[in-house]
PDB file of C-alpha atoms in Angstrom:
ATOM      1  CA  UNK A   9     -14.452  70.083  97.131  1.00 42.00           C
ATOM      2  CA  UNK A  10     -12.497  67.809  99.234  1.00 45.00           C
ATOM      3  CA  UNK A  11     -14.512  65.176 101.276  1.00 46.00           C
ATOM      4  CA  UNK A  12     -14.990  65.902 105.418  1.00 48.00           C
ATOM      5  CA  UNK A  13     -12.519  64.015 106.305  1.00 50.00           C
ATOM      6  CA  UNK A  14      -9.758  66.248 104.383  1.00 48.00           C
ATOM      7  CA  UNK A  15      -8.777  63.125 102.624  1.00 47.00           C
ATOM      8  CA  UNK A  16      -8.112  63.984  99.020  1.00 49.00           C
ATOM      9  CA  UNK A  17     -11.113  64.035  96.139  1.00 49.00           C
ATOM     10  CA  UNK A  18     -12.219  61.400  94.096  1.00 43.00           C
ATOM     11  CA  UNK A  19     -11.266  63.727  91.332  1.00 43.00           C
ATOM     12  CA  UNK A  20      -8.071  64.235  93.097  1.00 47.00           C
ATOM     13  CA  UNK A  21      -7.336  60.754  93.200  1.00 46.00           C
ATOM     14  CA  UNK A  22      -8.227  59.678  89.668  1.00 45.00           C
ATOM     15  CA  UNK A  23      -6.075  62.815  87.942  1.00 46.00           C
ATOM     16  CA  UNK A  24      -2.820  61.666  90.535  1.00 53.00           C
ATOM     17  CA  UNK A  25      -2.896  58.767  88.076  1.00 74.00           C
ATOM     18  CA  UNK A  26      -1.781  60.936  85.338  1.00 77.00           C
ATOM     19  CA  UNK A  27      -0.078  57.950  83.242  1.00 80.00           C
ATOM     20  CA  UNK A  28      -3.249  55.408  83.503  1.00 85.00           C
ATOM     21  CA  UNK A  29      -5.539  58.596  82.241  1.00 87.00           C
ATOM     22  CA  UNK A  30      -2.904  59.392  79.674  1.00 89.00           C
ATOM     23  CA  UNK A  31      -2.955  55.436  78.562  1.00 89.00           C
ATOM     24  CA  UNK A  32      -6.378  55.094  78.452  1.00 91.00           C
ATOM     25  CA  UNK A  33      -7.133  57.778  75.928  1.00 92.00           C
ATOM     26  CA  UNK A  34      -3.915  56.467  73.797  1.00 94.00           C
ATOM     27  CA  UNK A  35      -6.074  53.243  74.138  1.00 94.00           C
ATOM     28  CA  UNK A  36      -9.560  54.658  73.285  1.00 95.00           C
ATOM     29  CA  UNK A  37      -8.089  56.503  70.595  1.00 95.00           C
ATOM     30  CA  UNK A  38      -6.518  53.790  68.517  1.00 96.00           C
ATOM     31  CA  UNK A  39      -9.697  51.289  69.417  1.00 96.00           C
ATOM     32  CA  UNK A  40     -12.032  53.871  67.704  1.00 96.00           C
ATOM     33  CA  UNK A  41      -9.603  54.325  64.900  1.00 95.00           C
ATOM     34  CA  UNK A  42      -9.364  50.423  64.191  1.00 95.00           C
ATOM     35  CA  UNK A  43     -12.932  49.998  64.813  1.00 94.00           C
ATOM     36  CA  UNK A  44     -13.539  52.538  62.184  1.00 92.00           C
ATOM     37  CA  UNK A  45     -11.334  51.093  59.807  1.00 91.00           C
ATOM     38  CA  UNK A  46     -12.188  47.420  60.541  1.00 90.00           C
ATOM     39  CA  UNK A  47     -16.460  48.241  60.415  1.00 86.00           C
ATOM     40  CA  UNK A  48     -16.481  50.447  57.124  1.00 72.00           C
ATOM     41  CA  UNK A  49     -17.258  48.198  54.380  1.00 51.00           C
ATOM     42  CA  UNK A  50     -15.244  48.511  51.243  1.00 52.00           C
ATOM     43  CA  UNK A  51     -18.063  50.495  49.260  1.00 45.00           C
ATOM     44  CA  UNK A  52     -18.752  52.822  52.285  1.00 48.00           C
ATOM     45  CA  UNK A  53     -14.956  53.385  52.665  1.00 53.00           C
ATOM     46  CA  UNK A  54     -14.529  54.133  49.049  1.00 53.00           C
ATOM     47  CA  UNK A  55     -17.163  57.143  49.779  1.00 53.00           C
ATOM     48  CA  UNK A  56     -15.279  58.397  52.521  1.00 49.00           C
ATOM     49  CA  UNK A  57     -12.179  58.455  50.181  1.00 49.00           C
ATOM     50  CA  UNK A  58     -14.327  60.488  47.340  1.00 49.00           C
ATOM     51  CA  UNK A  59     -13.926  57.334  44.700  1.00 46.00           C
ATOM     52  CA  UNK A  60     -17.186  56.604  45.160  1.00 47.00           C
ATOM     53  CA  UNK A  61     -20.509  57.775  43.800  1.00 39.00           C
ATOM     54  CA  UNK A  62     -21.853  61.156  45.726  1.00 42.00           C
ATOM     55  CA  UNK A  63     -25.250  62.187  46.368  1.00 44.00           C
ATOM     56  CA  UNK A  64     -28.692  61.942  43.389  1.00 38.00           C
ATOM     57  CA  UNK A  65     -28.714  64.877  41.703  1.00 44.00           C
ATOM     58  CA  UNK A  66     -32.474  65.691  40.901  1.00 38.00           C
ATOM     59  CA  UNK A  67     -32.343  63.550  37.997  1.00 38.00           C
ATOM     60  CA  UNK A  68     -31.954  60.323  40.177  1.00 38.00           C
ATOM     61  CA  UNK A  69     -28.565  59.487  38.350  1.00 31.00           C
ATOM     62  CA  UNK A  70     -25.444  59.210  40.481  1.00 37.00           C
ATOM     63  CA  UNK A  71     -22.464  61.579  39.957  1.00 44.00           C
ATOM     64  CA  UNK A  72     -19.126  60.424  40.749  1.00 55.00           C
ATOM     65  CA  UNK A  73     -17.509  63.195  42.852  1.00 58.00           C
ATOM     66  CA  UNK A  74     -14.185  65.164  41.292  1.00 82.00           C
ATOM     67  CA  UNK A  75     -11.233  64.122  42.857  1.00 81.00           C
ATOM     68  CA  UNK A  76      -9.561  67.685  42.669  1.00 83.00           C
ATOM     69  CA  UNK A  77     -12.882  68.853  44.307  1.00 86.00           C
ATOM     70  CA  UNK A  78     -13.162  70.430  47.864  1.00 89.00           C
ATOM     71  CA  UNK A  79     -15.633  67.767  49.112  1.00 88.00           C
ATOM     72  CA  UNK A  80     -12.732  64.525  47.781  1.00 89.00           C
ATOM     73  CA  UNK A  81     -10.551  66.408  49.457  1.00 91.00           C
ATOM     74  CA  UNK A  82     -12.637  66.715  53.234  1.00 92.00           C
ATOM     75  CA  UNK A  83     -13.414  63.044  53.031  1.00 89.00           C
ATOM     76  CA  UNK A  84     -10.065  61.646  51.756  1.00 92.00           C
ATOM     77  CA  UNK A  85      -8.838  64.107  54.908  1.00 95.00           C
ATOM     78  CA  UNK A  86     -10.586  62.445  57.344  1.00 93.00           C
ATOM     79  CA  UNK A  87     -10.275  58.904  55.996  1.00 92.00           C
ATOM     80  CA  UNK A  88      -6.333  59.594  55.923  1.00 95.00           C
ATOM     81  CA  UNK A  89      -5.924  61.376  59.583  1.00 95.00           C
ATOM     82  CA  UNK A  90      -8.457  58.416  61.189  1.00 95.00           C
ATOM     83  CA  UNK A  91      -5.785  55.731  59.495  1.00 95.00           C
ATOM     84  CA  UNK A  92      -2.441  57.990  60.766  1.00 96.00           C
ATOM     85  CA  UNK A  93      -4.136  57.724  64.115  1.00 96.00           C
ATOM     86  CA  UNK A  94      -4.808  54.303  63.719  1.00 96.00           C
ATOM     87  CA  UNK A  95      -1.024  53.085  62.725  1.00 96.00           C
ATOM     88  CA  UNK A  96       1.267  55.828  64.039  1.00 96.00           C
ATOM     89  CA  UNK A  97      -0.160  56.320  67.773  1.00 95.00           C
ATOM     90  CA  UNK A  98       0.576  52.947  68.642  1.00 94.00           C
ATOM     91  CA  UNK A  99       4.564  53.323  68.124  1.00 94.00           C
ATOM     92  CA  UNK A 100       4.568  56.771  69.953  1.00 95.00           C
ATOM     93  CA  UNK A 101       3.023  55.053  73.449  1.00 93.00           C
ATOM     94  CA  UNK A 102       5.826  54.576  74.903  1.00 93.00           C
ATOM     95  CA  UNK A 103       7.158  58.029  74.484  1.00 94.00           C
ATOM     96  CA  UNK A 104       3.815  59.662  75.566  1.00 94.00           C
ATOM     97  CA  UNK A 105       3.345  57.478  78.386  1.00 91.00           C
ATOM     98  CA  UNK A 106       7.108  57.869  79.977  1.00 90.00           C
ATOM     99  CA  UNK A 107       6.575  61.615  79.424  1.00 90.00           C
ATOM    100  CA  UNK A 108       3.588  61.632  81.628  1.00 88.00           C
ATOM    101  CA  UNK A 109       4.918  59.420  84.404  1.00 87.00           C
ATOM    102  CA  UNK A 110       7.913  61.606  84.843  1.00 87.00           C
ATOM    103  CA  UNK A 111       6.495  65.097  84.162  1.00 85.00           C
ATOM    104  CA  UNK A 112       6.666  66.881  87.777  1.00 78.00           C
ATOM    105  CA  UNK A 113       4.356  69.719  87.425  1.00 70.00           C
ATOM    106  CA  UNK A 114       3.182  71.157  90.453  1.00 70.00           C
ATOM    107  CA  UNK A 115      -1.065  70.585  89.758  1.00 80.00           C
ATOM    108  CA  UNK A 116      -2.274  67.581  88.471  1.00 78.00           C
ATOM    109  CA  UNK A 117      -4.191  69.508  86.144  1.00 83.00           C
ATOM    110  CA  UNK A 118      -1.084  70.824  84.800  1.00 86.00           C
ATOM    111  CA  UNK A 119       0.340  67.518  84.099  1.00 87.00           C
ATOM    112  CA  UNK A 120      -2.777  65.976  82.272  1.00 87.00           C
ATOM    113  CA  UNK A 121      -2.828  68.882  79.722  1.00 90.00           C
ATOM    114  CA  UNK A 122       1.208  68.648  79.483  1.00 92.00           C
ATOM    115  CA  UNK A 123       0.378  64.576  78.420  1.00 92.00           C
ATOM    116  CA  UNK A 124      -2.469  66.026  76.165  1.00 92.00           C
ATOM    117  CA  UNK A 125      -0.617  68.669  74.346  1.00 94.00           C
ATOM    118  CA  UNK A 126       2.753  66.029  74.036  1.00 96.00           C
ATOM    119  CA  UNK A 127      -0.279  63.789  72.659  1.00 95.00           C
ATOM    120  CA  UNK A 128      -1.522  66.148  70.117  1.00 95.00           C
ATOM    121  CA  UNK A 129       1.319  68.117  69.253  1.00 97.00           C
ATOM    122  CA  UNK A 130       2.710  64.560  67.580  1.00 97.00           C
ATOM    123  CA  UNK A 131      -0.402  63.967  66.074  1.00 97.00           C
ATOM    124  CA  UNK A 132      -0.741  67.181  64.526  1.00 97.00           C
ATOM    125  CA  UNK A 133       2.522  66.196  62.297  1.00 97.00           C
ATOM    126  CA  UNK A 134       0.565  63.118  60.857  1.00 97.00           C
ATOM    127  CA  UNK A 135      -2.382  64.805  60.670  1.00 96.00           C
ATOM    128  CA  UNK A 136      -0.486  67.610  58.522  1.00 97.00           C
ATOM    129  CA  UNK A 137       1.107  64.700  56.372  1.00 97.00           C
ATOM    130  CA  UNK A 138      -2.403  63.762  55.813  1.00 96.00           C
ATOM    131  CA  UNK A 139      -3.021  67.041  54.092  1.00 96.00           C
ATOM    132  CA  UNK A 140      -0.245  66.175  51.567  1.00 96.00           C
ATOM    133  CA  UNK A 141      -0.967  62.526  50.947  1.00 95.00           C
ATOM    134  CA  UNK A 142      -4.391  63.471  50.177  1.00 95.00           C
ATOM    135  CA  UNK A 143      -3.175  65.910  47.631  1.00 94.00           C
ATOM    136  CA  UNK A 144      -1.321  63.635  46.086  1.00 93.00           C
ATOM    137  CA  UNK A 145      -3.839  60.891  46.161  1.00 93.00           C
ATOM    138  CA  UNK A 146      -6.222  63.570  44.251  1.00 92.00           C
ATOM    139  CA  UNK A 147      -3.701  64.148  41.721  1.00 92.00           C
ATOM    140  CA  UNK A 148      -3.200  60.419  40.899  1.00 90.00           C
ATOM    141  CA  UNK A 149      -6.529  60.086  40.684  1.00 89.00           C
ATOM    142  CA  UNK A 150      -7.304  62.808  38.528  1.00 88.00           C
ATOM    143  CA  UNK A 151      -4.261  62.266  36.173  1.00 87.00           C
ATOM    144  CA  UNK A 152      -5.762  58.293  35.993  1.00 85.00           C
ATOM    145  CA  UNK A 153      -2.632  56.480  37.964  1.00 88.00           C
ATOM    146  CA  UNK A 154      -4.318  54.951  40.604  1.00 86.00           C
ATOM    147  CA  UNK A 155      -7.076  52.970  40.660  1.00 83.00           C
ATOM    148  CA  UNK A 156     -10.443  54.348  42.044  1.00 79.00           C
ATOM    149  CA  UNK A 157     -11.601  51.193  43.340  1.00 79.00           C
ATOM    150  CA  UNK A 158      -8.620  50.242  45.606  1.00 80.00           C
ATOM    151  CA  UNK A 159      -6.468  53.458  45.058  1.00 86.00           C
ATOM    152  CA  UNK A 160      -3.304  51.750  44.233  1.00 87.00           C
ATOM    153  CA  UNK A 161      -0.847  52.134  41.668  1.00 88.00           C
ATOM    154  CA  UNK A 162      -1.968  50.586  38.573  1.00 80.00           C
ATOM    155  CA  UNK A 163       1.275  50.603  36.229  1.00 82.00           C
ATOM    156  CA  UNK A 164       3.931  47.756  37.545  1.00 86.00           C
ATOM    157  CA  UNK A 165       6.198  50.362  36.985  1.00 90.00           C
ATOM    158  CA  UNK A 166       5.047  53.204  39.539  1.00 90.00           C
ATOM    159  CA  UNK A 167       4.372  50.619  42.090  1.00 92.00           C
ATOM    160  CA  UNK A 168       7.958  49.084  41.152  1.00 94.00           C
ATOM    161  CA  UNK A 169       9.479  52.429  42.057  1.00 94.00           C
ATOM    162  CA  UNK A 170       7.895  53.553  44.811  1.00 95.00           C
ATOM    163  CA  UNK A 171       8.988  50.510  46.146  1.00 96.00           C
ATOM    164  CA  UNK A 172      12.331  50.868  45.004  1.00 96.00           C
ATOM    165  CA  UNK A 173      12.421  54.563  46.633  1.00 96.00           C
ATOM    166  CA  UNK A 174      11.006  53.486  50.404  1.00 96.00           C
ATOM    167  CA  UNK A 175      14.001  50.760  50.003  1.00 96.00           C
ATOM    168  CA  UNK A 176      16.855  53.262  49.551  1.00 97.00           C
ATOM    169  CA  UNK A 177      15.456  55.812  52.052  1.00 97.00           C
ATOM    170  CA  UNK A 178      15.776  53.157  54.997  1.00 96.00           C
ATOM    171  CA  UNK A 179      19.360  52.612  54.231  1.00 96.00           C
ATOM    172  CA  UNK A 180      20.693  56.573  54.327  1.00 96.00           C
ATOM    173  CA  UNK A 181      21.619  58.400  57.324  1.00 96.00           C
ATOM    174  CA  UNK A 182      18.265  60.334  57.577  1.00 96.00           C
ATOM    175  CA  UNK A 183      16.620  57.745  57.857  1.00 96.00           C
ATOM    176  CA  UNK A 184      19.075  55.742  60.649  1.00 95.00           C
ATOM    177  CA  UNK A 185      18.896  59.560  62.222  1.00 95.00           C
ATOM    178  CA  UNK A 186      15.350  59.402  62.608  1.00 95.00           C
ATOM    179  CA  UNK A 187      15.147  56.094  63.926  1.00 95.00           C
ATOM    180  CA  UNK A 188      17.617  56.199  66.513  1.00 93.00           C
ATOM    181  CA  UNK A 189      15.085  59.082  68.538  1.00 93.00           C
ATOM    182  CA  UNK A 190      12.077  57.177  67.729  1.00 93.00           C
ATOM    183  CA  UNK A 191      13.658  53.498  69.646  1.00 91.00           C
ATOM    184  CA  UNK A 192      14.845  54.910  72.510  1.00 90.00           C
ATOM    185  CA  UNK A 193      11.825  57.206  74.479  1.00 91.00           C
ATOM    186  CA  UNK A 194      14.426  57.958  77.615  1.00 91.00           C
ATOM    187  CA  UNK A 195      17.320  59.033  75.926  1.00 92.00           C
ATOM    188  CA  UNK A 196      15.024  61.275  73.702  1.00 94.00           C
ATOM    189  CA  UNK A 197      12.753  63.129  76.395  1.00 93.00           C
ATOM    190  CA  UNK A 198      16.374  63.566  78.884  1.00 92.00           C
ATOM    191  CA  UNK A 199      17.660  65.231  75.533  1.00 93.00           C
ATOM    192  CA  UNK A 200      14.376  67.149  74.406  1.00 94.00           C
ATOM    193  CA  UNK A 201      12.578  67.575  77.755  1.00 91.00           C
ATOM    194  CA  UNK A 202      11.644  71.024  78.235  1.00 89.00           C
ATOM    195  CA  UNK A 203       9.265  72.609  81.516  1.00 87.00           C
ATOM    196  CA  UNK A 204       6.003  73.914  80.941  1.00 88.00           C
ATOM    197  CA  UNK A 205       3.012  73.186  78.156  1.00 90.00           C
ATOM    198  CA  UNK A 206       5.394  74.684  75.839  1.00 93.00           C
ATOM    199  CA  UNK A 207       8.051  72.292  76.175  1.00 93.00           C
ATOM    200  CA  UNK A 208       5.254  69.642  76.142  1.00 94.00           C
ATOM    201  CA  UNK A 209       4.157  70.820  72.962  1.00 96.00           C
ATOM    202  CA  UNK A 210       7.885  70.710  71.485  1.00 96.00           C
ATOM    203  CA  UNK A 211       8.627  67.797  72.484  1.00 96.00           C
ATOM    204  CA  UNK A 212       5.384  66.108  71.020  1.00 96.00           C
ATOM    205  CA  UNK A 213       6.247  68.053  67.801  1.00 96.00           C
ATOM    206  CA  UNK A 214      10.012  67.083  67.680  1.00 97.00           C
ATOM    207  CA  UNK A 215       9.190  63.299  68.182  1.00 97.00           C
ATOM    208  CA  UNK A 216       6.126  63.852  65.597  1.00 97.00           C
ATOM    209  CA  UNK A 217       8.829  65.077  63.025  1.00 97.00           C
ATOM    210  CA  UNK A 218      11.398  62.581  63.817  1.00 97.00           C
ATOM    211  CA  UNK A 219       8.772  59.552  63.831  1.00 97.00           C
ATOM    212  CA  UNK A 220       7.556  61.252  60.462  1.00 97.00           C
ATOM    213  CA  UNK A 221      11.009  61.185  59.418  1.00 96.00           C
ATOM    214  CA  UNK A 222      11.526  57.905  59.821  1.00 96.00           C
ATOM    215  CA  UNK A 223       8.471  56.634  58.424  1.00 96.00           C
ATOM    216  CA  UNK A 224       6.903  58.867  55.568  1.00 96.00           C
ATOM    217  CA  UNK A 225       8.375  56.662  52.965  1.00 95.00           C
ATOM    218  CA  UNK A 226       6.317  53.417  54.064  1.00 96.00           C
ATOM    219  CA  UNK A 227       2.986  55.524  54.255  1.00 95.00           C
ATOM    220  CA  UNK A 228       3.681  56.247  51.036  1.00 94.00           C
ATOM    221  CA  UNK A 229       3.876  52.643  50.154  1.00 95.00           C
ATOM    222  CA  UNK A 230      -0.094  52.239  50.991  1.00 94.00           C
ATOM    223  CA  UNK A 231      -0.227  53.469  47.542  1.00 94.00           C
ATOM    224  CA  UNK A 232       1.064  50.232  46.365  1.00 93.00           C
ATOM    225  CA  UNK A 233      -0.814  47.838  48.221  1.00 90.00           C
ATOM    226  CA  UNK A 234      -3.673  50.296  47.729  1.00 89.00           C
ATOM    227  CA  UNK A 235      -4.963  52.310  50.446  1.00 89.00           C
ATOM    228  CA  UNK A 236      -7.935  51.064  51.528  1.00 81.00           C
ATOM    229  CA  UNK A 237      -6.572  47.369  51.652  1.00 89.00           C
ATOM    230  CA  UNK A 238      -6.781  46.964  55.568  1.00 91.00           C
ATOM    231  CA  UNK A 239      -4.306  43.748  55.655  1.00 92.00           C
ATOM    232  CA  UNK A 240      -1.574  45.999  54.089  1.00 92.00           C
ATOM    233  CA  UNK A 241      -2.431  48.835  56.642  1.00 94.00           C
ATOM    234  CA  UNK A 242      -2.359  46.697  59.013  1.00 95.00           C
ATOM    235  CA  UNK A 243       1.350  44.908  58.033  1.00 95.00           C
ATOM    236  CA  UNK A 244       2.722  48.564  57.695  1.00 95.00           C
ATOM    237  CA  UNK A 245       1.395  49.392  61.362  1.00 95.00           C
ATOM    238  CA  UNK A 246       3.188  46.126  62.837  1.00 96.00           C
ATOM    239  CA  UNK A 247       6.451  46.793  60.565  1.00 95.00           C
ATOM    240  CA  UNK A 248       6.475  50.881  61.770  1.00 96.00           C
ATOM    241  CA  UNK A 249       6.448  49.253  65.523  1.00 95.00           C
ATOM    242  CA  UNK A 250       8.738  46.490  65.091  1.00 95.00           C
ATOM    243  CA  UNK A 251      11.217  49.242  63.939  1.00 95.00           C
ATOM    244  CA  UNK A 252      10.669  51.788  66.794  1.00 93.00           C
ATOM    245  CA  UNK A 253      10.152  48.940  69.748  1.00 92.00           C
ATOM    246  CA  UNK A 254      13.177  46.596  68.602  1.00 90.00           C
ATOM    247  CA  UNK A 255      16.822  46.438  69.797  1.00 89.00           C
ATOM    248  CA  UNK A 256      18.971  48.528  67.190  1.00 86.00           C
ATOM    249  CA  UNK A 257      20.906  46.142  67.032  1.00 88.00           C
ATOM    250  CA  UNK A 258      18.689  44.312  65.207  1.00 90.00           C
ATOM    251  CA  UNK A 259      18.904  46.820  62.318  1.00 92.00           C
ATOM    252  CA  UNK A 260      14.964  46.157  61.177  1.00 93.00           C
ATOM    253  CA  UNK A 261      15.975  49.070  58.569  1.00 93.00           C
ATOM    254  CA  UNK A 262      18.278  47.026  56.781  1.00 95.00           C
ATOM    255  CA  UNK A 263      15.941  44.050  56.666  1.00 95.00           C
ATOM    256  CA  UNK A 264      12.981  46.438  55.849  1.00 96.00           C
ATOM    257  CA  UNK A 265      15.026  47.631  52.792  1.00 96.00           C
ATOM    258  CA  UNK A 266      15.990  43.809  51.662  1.00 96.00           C
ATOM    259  CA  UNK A 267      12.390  43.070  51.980  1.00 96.00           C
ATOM    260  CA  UNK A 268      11.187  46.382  49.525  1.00 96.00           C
ATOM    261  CA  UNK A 269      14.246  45.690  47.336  1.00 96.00           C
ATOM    262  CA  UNK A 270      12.691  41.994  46.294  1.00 96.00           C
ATOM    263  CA  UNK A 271       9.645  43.344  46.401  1.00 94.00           C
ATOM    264  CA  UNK A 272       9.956  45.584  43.704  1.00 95.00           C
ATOM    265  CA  UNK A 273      12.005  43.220  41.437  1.00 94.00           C
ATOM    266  CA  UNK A 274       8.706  41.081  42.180  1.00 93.00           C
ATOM    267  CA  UNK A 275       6.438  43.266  41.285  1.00 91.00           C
ATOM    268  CA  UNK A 276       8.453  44.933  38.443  1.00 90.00           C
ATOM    269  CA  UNK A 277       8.626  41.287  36.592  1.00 87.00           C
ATOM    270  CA  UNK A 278       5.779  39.646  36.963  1.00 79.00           C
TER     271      UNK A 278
END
């Protein structure tokens, strides 16, 4: 109800500021991811993953809980969605936020579930990818090629590979594709913008697929470093936001690729 004066509502007010609502949850979001991630200790983390011990049975002895099992595959789920939150939300700010300062929907209302849906529509790709990396995470496991302590690659040769494999994918033209509508958030919503929550859910989607284009071969590449090491989760974070936030002209693809290239000679010698 508006005040007696017929001045606008505090409520009013506060959802007029669409973008500064819209940047604070991006904000509150990626704080409770990193806080998550930062605050589990290793052994804690591990259970969350399924590589560690589950509950006593009666008998008082532990039982270490089946990777292929549907309980691995809840808690690797979560573990895996919380850390996509955590490193991919950061690079798809921009985006989200320049979509919410220009969206001209008649109610404020209306704009503040467009941001939302733009918001979780992207999300919703990583969150799918999640579903997949934990599947193959629980196949590793199970078939013994990844360690259950750190859950990375324990032959030099898998690790060498995958490494090898991330390094050729940023130098083809999917990849430069992909790239090129992840660095540049105005040219890509004048392209993609669509009216309505619908178009605000494409358009979240689209950049979610591009952005998942772009990147799925470095999340991947946790695998190496071993995913619950949080100094190579954090490098890959930086790396996937230097790429999107930099000048193409800079070509952080090509360097990326030089960079896994000696990497996996390094790691296939020593």
């Amino acid at each position: 109800m508006p005040p007696p004066d017929g001045g606008p509502s505090v409520v009013h007010q506060l959802l007029s500021r669409n973008s500064l609502i819209v940047g604070a949850a991006l904000l509150l979001l990626v704080m409770m991811a990193w806080i998550w991630l930062l605050s589990m200790p290793d052994a804690s983390m591990a259970d969350m993953a399924g590589t560690g011990m589950a509950d006593m049975p009666m008998g008082g002895m532990p039982m270490a809980i089946q990777p292929l099992s549907p309980s691995y595959f809840l808690a690797a789920f979560a573990m895996w969605s919380i850390m996509m939150v955590a490193m991919m939300l950061p690079s798809a700010a921009p985006m989200i936020l320049l979509h919410a300062r220009i969206d001209r929907a008649t109610s404020h209302y209306a704009r503040l579930l467009h941001s939302l849906m733009v918001m979780g529509s992207y999300l919703l790709i990583w969150i799918s990818f999640s579903a997949i990396a934990v599947g193959a995470q629980a196949l590793l496991l199970h078939g013994g090629y990844l360690s259950a302590e750190t859950l990375s690659l324990g032959g030099r040769v898998g690790a060498a590979g995958l490494l090898l494999v991330a390094a050729l994918y940023e130098l083809t033209p999917a990849k430069h594709r992909c790239l090129e509508n992840c660095q540049s958030p105005l040219i890509f919503i004048h392209r993609y913008w669509r009216p309505g929550a619908r178009g605000a859910f494409q358009i979240g989607m689209r950049h979610g697929l591009y952005c998942l284009g772009c990147c799925w071969a470095l999340m991947l590449l946790l695998f190496v470093g071993g995913v619950m090491n949080l100094a190579w989760i954090a490098f890959f974070t930086c790396l996937v936001a230097a790429q999107k936030m930099a000048p193409p002209r800079w070509r952080l693809d090509r360097w990326t690729a030089a960079f896994l290239f000696v990497a996996a000679l390094f790691v296939a010698l020593r």
